[in-house]
C-alpha positions as a printed NumPy array, in Angstrom:
array([[ -1.692, -26.65 , -34.797],
       [ -4.405, -24.758, -36.648],
       [ -6.423, -21.97 , -35.045],
       [ -9.965, -23.104, -34.284],
       [-11.54 , -19.901, -35.61 ],
       [ -9.091, -18.999, -38.383],
       [ -7.992, -22.275, -40.02 ],
       [ -5.456, -20.448, -42.194],
       [ -3.566, -19.37 , -39.063],
       [ -1.267, -21.475, -36.915],
       [ -1.305, -21.323, -33.138],
       [  2.15 , -20.016, -32.279],
       [  4.563, -20.882, -29.476],
       [  3.814, -17.456, -27.932],
       [  0.141, -18.429, -27.727],
       [  1.141, -21.531, -25.776],
       [  3.319, -19.382, -23.507],
       [  0.426, -17.001, -22.823],
       [ -1.924, -19.87 , -21.916],
       [  0.699, -21.428, -19.595],
       [  1.25 , -18.025, -17.974],
       [ -2.48 , -17.557, -17.433],
       [ -2.875, -21.092, -16.049],
       [ -0.249, -20.161, -13.451],
       [ -1.9  , -16.807, -12.664],
       [ -5.353, -18.305, -12.277],
       [ -4.105, -21.234, -10.176],
       [ -2.3  , -18.872,  -7.806],
       [ -5.321, -16.555,  -7.591],
       [ -7.761, -19.321,  -6.657],
       [ -5.17 , -21.266,  -4.625],
       [ -5.386, -24.45 ,  -6.66 ],
       [ -2.82 , -26.567,  -8.478],
       [ -2.267, -25.911, -12.168],
       [ -3.577, -29.415, -12.852],
       [ -6.978, -28.438, -11.447],
       [ -7.201, -25.4  , -13.731],
       [ -6.174, -27.392, -16.812],
       [ -8.534, -30.295, -16.133],
       [-11.478, -28.059, -15.267],
       [-11.052, -25.989, -18.433],
       [-10.747, -29.205, -20.429],
       [ -9.597, -29.96 , -23.958],
       [-12.213, -27.885, -25.791],
       [-11.683, -24.907, -23.513],
       [ -7.913, -25.082, -23.917],
       [ -8.247, -25.231, -27.706],
       [-10.504, -22.174, -27.564],
       [ -8.065, -20.299, -25.306],
       [ -5.063, -21.186, -27.469],
       [ -6.982, -20.001, -30.537],
       [ -7.837, -16.694, -28.829],
       [ -4.462, -16.177, -27.129],
       [ -3.155, -13.792, -29.798],
       [ -6.033, -11.456, -28.889],
       [ -6.297, -12.19 , -25.156],
       [ -2.68 , -11.249, -24.511],
       [ -3.649,  -7.643, -25.319],
       [ -6.233,  -7.638, -22.516],
       [ -5.563,  -6.754, -18.901],
       [ -4.337, -10.025, -17.312],
       [ -6.523,  -9.383, -14.252],
       [ -9.597,  -9.28 , -16.498],
       [ -8.555, -12.431, -18.359],
       [ -7.965, -14.138, -15.015],
       [-11.425, -13.197, -13.737],
       [-13.03 , -14.221, -17.041],
       [-11.421, -17.675, -16.885],
       [-12.542, -18.148, -13.283],
       [-16.102, -17.169, -14.151],
       [-16.35 , -18.831, -17.587],
       [-14.951, -22.175, -16.444],
       [-16.522, -22.112, -12.969],
       [-13.162, -22.474, -11.228],
       [-13.448, -22.867,  -7.456],
       [-11.136, -21.586,  -4.754],
       [ -8.972, -24.039,  -2.876],
       [ -6.317, -23.893,  -0.196],
       [ -3.114, -24.766,  -2.099],
       [ -0.643, -21.881,  -1.994],
       [  2.306, -22.546,  -4.286],
       [  4.009, -19.401,  -2.943],
       [  4.026, -20.596,   0.692],
       [  7.691, -21.519,   0.922],
       [ 10.313, -21.876,   3.624],
       [ 12.095, -18.508,   3.493],
       [ 15.378, -20.14 ,   4.516],
       [ 15.244, -22.494,   1.532],
       [ 13.691, -20.218,  -1.074],
       [ 14.436, -16.534,  -1.067],
       [ 12.965, -15.969,  -4.528],
       [  9.569, -17.133,  -5.733],
       [  9.283, -17.339,  -9.523],
       [  6.635, -15.147, -11.102],
       [  3.734, -16.503, -13.155],
       [  5.622, -15.278, -16.236],
       [  8.666, -17.307, -15.186],
       [  6.615, -20.438, -14.619],
       [  4.664, -19.931, -17.843],
       [  7.997, -20.058, -19.656],
       [  9.091, -23.194, -17.767],
       [  5.903, -25.043, -18.712],
       [  5.824, -23.738, -22.278],
       [  9.359, -25.042, -22.834],
       [  8.556, -28.386, -21.189],
       [  5.531, -28.834, -23.449],
       [  7.574, -27.812, -26.502],
       [ 10.391, -30.199, -25.587],
       [  8.173, -33.225, -24.894],
       [  5.353, -32.962, -27.417],
       [  5.066, -35.926, -29.746],
       [  4.88 , -35.657, -33.523],
       [  1.211, -36.675, -33.523],
       [  0.256, -34.409, -30.612],
       [ -0.914, -30.809, -30.6  ],
       [ -0.535, -28.113, -27.933],
       [ -3.726, -29.189, -26.158],
       [ -2.383, -32.742, -25.873],
       [  0.9  , -31.351, -24.58 ],
       [ -0.786, -29.179, -21.963],
       [ -2.981, -32.017, -20.726],
       [ -0.076, -34.469, -20.632],
       [  2.453, -32.213, -18.906],
       [  0.215, -30.604, -16.291],
       [ -1.147, -34.029, -15.283],
       [  2.321, -35.491, -14.777],
       [  3.666, -36.018, -11.248],
       [  6.796, -34.027, -12.104],
       [  4.712, -30.85 , -11.705],
       [  4.706, -31.427,  -7.949],
       [  8.506, -31.169,  -8.018],
       [  8.635, -28.237, -10.455],
       [  6.044, -26.339,  -8.385],
       [  7.891, -26.943,  -5.117],
       [  9.791, -23.675,  -4.883],
       [ 11.715, -24.941,  -1.844],
       [ 13.811, -26.897,  -4.335],
       [ 15.392, -25.62 ,  -7.512],
       [ 13.823, -27.837, -10.175],
       [ 12.158, -24.891, -11.924],
       [ 15.591, -23.212, -12.282],
       [ 17.092, -26.139, -14.163],
       [ 17.796, -25.72 , -17.888],
       [ 14.872, -26.79 , -20.054],
       [ 16.677, -29.868, -21.405],
       [ 17.262, -31.091, -17.816],
       [ 13.59 , -30.642, -16.942],
       [ 12.537, -32.402, -20.171],
       [ 14.901, -35.309, -19.471],
       [ 13.584, -35.582, -15.905],
       [ 10.034, -35.583, -17.277],
       [ 10.82 , -38.381, -19.712],
       [ 12.75 , -40.382, -17.08 ],
       [  9.965, -40.098, -14.514],
       [ 11.684, -37.71 , -12.108],
       [ 14.766, -35.72 , -11.178]])
C-alpha cells in the first residue's frame, strides 16, 4: 500500500501495528469498542493515519491519543474492556499486546486486492472482535493462525 503523502514510500507492517495499538489505546481511554473508533475515523482518516504512522510513533502516545479524540470527534462511552472477572482473568493484555493481535489478524486475512484500510475496516467490524476482546476467555492468547482460522470460519 502506497503512502498517501509520499507515493514512493510503502506503508509498512509496523505502521499498521502502530495504528492498531492506537485504536486500542483510544478505545480504552474513551470507553468505547474498537469498532466505534475505526468507524468514526473512517476510511480516509485511517489512510491518513497509516500514512503518518512512521512519524506519529515518535510522538508521545498520550498526545496522539488526545489528538485522535479531538480530530475525529470521538465521544466517551461506557464500555470498559478491562472490566473482567478477576477469578477468570488475572492478566489483562496491554494496548501494545492487543495492537499486535489485531495487526497479525489483519495481515493473515487481508485479500490480494485489499489494502490495510480495507483490512482494518473488515476485521474490526467482524463479530469475532467481541470474543477476542473478552479478556475473561483466552481467545487473544491463541496463536495468530488459530485466530485467523476462527475469523475465516466465523468463530472459535
